[in-house]
Structures are given as C-alpha cells and as structure tokens.
mmCIF file of C-alpha atoms in Angstrom:
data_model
loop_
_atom_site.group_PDB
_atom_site.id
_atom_site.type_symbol
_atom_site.label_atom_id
_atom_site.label_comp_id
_atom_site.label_asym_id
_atom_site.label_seq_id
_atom_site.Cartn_x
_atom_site.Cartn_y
_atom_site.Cartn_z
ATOM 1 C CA UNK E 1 -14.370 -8.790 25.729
ATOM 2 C CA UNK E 2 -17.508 -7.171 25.744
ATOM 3 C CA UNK E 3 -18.687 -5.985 22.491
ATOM 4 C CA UNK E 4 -20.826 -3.039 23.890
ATOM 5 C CA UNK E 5 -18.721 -1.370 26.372
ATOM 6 C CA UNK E 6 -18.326 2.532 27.068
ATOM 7 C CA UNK E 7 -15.444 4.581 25.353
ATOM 8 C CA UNK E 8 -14.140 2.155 22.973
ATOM 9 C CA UNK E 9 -16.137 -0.588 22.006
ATOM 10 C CA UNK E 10 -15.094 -4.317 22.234
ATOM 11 C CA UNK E 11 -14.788 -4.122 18.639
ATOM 12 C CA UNK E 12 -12.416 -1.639 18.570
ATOM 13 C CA UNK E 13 -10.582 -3.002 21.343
ATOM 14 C CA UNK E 14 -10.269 -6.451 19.652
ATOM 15 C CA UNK E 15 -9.150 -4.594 17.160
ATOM 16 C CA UNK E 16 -6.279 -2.690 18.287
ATOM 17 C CA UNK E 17 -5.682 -5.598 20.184
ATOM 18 C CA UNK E 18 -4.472 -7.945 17.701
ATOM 19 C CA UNK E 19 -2.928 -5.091 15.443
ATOM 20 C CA UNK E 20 -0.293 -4.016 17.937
ATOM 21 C CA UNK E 21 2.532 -5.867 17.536
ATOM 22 C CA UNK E 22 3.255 -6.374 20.881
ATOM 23 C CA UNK E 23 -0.036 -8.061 21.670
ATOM 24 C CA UNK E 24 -0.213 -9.863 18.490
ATOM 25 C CA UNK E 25 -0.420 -13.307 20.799
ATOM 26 C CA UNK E 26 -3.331 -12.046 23.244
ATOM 27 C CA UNK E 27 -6.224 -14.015 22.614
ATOM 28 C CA UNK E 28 -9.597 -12.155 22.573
ATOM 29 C CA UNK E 29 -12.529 -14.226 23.684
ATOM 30 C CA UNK E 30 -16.087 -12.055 23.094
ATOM 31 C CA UNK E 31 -18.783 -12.559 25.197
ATOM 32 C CA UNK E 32 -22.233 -10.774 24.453
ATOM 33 C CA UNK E 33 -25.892 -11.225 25.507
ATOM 34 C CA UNK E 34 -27.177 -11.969 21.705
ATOM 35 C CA UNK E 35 -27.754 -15.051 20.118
ATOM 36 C CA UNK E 36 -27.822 -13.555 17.099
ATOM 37 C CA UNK E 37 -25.427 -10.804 16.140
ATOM 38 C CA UNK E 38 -23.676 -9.398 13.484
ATOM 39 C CA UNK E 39 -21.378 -7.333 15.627
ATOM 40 C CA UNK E 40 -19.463 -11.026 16.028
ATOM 41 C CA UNK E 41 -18.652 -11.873 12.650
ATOM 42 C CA UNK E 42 -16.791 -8.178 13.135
ATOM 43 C CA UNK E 43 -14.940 -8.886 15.967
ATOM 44 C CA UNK E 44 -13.823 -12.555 14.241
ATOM 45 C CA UNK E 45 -12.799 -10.494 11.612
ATOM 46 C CA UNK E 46 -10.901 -8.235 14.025
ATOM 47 C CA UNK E 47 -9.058 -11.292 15.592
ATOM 48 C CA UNK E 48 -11.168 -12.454 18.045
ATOM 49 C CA UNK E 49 -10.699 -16.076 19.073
ATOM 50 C CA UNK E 50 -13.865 -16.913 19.511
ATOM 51 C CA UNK E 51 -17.878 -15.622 21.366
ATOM 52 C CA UNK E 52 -19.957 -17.034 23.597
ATOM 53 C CA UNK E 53 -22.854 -16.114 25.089
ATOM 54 C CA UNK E 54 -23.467 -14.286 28.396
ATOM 55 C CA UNK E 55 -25.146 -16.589 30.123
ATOM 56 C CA UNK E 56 -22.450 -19.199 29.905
ATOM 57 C CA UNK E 57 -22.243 -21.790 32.837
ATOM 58 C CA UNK E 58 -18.913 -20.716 34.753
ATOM 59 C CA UNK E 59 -17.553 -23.865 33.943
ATOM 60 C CA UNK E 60 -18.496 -23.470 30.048
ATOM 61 C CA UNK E 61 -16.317 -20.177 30.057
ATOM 62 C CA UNK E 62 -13.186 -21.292 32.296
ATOM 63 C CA UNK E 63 -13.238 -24.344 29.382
ATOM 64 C CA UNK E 64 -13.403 -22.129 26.523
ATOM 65 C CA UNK E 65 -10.904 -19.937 28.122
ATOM 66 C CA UNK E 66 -8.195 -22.656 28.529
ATOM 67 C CA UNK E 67 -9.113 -23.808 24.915
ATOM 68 C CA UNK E 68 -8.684 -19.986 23.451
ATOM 69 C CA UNK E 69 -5.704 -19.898 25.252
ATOM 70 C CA UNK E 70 -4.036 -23.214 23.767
ATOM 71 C CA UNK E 71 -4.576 -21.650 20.587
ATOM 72 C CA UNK E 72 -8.317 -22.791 19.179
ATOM 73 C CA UNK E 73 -11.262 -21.180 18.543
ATOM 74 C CA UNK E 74 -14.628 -21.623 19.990
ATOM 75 C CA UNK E 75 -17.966 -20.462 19.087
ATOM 76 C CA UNK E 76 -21.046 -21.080 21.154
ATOM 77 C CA UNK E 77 -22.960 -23.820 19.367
ATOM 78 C CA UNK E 78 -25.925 -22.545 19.769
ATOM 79 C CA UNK E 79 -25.870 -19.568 18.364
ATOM 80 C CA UNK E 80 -22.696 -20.385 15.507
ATOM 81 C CA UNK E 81 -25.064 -21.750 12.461
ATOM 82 C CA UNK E 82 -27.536 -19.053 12.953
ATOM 83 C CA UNK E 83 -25.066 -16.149 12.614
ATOM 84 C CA UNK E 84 -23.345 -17.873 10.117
ATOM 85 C CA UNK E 85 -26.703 -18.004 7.998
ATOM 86 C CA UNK E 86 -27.873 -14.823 8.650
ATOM 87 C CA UNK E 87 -24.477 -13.349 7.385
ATOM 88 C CA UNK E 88 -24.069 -15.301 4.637
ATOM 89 C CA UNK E 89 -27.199 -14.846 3.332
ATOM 90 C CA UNK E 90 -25.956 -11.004 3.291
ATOM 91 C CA UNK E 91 -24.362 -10.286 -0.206
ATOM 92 C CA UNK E 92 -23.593 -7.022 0.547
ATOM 93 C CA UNK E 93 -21.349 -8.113 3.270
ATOM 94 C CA UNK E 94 -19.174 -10.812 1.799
ATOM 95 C CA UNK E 95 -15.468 -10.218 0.879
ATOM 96 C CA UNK E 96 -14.838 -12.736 -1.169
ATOM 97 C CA UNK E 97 -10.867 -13.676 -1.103
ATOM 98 C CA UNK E 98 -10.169 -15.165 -4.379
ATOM 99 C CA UNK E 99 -6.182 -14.875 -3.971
ATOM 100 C CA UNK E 100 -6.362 -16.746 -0.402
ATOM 101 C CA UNK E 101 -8.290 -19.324 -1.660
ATOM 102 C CA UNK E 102 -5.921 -19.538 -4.831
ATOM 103 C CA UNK E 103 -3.225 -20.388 -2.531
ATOM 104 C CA UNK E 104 -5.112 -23.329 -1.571
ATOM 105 C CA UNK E 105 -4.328 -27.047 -2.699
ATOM 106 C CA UNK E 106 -7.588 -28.784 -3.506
ATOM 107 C CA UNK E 107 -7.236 -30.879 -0.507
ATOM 108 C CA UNK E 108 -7.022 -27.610 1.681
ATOM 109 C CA UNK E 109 -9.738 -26.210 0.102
ATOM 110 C CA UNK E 110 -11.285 -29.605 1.366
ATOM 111 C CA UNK E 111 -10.318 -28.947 4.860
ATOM 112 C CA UNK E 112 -10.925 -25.252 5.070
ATOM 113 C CA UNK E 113 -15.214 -26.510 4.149
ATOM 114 C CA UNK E 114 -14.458 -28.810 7.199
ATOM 115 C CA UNK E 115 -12.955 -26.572 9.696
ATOM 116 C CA UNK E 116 -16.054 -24.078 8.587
ATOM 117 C CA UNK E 117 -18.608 -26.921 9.197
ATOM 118 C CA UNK E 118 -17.184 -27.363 12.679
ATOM 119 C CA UNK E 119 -15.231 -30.460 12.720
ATOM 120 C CA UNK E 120 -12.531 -30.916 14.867
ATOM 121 C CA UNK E 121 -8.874 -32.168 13.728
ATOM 122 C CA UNK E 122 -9.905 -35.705 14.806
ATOM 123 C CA UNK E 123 -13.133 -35.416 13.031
ATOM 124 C CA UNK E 124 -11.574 -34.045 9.777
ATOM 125 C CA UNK E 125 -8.908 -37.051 9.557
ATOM 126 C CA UNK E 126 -12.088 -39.887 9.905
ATOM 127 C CA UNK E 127 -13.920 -37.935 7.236
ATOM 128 C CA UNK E 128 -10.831 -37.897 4.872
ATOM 129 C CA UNK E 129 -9.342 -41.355 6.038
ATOM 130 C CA UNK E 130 -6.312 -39.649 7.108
ATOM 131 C CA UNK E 131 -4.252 -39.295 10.381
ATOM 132 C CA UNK E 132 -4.557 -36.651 12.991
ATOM 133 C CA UNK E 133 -1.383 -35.367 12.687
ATOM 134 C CA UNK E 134 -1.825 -34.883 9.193
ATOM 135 C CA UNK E 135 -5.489 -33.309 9.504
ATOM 136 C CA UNK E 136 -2.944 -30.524 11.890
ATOM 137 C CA UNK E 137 -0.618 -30.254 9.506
ATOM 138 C CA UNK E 138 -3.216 -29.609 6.618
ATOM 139 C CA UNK E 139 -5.226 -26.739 9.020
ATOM 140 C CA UNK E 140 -1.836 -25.335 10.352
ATOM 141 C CA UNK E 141 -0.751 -24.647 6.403
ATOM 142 C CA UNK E 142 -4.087 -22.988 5.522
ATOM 143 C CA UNK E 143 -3.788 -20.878 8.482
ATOM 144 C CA UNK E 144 -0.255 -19.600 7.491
ATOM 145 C CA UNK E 145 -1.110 -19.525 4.038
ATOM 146 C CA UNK E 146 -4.153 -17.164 4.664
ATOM 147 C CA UNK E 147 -2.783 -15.411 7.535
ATOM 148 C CA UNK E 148 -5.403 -16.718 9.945
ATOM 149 C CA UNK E 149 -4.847 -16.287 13.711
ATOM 150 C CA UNK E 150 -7.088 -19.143 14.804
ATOM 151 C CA UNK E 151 -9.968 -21.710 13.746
ATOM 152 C CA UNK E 152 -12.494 -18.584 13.810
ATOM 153 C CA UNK E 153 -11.230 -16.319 11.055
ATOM 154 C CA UNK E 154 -10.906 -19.677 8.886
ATOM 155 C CA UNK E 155 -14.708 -20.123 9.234
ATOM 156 C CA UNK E 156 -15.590 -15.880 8.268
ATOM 157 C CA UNK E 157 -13.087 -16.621 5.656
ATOM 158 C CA UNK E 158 -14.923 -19.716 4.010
ATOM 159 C CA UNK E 159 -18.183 -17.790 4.456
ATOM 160 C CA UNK E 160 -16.929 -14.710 2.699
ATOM 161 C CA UNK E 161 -15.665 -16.106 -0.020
ATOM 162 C CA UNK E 162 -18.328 -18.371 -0.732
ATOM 163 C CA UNK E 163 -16.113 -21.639 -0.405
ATOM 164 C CA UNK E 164 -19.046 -22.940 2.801
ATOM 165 C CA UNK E 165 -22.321 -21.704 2.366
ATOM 166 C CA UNK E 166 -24.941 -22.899 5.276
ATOM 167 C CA UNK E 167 -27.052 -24.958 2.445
ATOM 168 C CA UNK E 168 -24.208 -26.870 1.994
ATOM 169 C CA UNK E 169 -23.336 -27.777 5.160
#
C-alpha cells in the first residue's frame, strides 16, 4: 500500500481495509519513499502489518511479504527506531491506553517492552529464561487481550502509552 496515492489515500485504504468485516484477515504491508514519516505510525494504527521502504531489494519485499502474510509484522530496520523516537518524543500525539495495559499481567507487561524493542519470540524466551512456546503463548494473550492484529500495533501501543520509551530501550 502506498501511503500517497490519488483518490483515497493509503491511509484511508488501510483503513477501511481492516474495518470491513469481510477483509478483517487482509494483511496491509505499506511501502513509502520516507525514512522518516509520521504518516506510518497512522497507518500501524489503521492495521497495517507492517512498512518498508521503497527502495527495498526485490528479495527484501517478497520476504517481508511471506512474513506479513504468516501473520507477523515487519518494520524496516532502518528507519523503525527513528520514527519511533520522533513520535514518541511527540506528547501531543500519544494515546495513552491505561485500561489495555491494566489488563496486562506484570510478566506481559514484560513482554509487550520486548516485542516493542524488537525481539523476536526466540529472543524474548533467552532474555526471560523461558521456552519459545511459552514466549508465543505470552505475545498471543497480549494481542487478544488488547485487540492487536499483529506485532506492529503492539509496538504504537507500548509507545503510546508510555510503557517503551526510545531512552529506555
């Protein structure tokens, strides 16, 4: 998806993509030609998988494609701590979302800050000495707790409500 786009914008689309109930599975993967851009953190919110940048090797996007599809996230890692920075350092933007974090165990809250600092399942259950299939289980229950779609609205959502901040990290 292409956030800048005549007619409707890739915003919008992602949007009313992931509100209509019959599309509620489509994954939205949003590509744009800035490194840094707020419009992204938007269309995360909106229910986009994931962003990379334009100028993506073809083999970089056909991977991040099959991994969107399978149900992850990805965020291009060069431009991920930047925006997160930039937007977090933005009060005026932040929702904080003290109920969704309220539904949160301690050790969820634990591995929402992980998720957010970009650590994969694997990673998560070396850092917390516990097994893989546990370190799913743990990020599977914060997503249906929360209402998350993917790995990507976990991260806006530990930025917004001030759980991660990128001093912290």
């Amino acid at each position: 998806m292409d956030i800048r786009m005549p007619g409707t914008d890739g915003l919008e689309a992602t949007r009313l993509i992931s509100e209509h109930p019959d599309l509620r599975d489509t994954k939205v993967l949003v590509l744009t030609t800035f490194d840094v851009d707020e419009y992204v953190f938007e269309a995360l919110r909106g229910g986009a998988s994931g962003f990379l940048l334009k100028d993506v090797e073809p083999v970089e996007l056909l991977h991040a494609l099959r991994v969107i599809a399978a149900g992850d996230a990805l965020l291009a890692p060069s431009v991920t701590r930047r925006l997160i920075a930039e937007y977090a350092s933005r009060p005026q933007n932040r929702r904080p979302h003290p109920t969704a974090l309220r539904e949160l165990t301690d050790r969820e809250r634990e591995v929402l800050a992980l998720v957010a600092g970009g650590l994969s399942n694997d990673e998560i259950a070396e850092h917390l000495v516990i097994s893989p299939a546990t370190a799913r289980t743990h990020v599977s229950r914060i997503m249906t707790k929360i209402g998350a779609r993917d790995r990507a609205q976990l991260v806006v959502l530990a930025y917004e409500s001030g759980l991660v901040t990128p001093k912290r990290l």
